XYZ file of C-alpha atoms in Angstrom:
59
model
C 124.650 67.930 177.150
C 128.012 66.457 177.977
C 129.559 67.434 181.295
C 132.631 68.730 179.476
C 130.476 71.142 177.475
C 128.516 72.196 180.551
C 131.650 73.028 182.490
C 133.002 75.059 179.585
C 129.696 76.904 179.118
C 129.460 77.690 182.835
C 133.153 78.589 183.120
C 133.718 75.947 185.785
C 137.125 74.315 186.229
C 137.350 70.623 187.055
C 139.526 71.196 190.132
C 137.066 73.743 191.554
C 134.153 71.384 190.929
C 136.009 68.496 192.570
C 136.624 70.636 195.633
C 132.959 71.671 195.856
C 131.793 68.078 195.522
C 134.362 66.619 197.909
C 135.747 64.249 195.277
C 139.132 63.959 193.617
C 140.044 65.756 190.412
C 140.549 62.315 188.853
C 136.917 61.469 189.638
C 135.658 64.604 187.895
C 138.038 63.968 185.003
C 136.621 60.452 184.625
C 133.087 61.878 184.521
C 134.138 64.422 181.884
C 135.816 61.703 179.802
C 132.735 59.496 180.329
C 134.839 56.739 181.911
C 132.450 56.699 184.866
C 129.215 58.364 185.909
C 128.383 60.374 189.030
C 126.298 58.802 191.773
C 122.769 60.098 192.375
C 124.084 62.175 195.282
C 126.720 63.769 193.073
C 124.241 64.307 190.225
C 122.017 66.257 192.599
C 124.941 68.372 193.820
C 126.152 68.935 190.231
C 122.652 70.049 189.324
C 122.695 72.538 192.185
C 126.197 73.863 191.410
C 125.617 74.176 187.655
C 122.052 75.425 188.119
C 120.518 72.928 185.716
C 117.981 70.119 186.149
C 119.330 66.645 186.936
C 117.562 65.427 183.792
C 119.951 67.516 181.673
C 122.920 65.807 183.302
C 121.699 62.309 182.560
C 120.494 62.838 178.990
């Protein structure tokens, strides 16, 4: 599932997620727009925050 869809489904705002991850809002926006991909460290933290397996984030 796309990150954009996941955030919408979970009711998570990009600025809140950026704050939790310690990255800029631009970074999260780039992930959502698929201009870049999160590092392994950030994938693991995203998985924890969104309560989904890492595999779902990379498929």
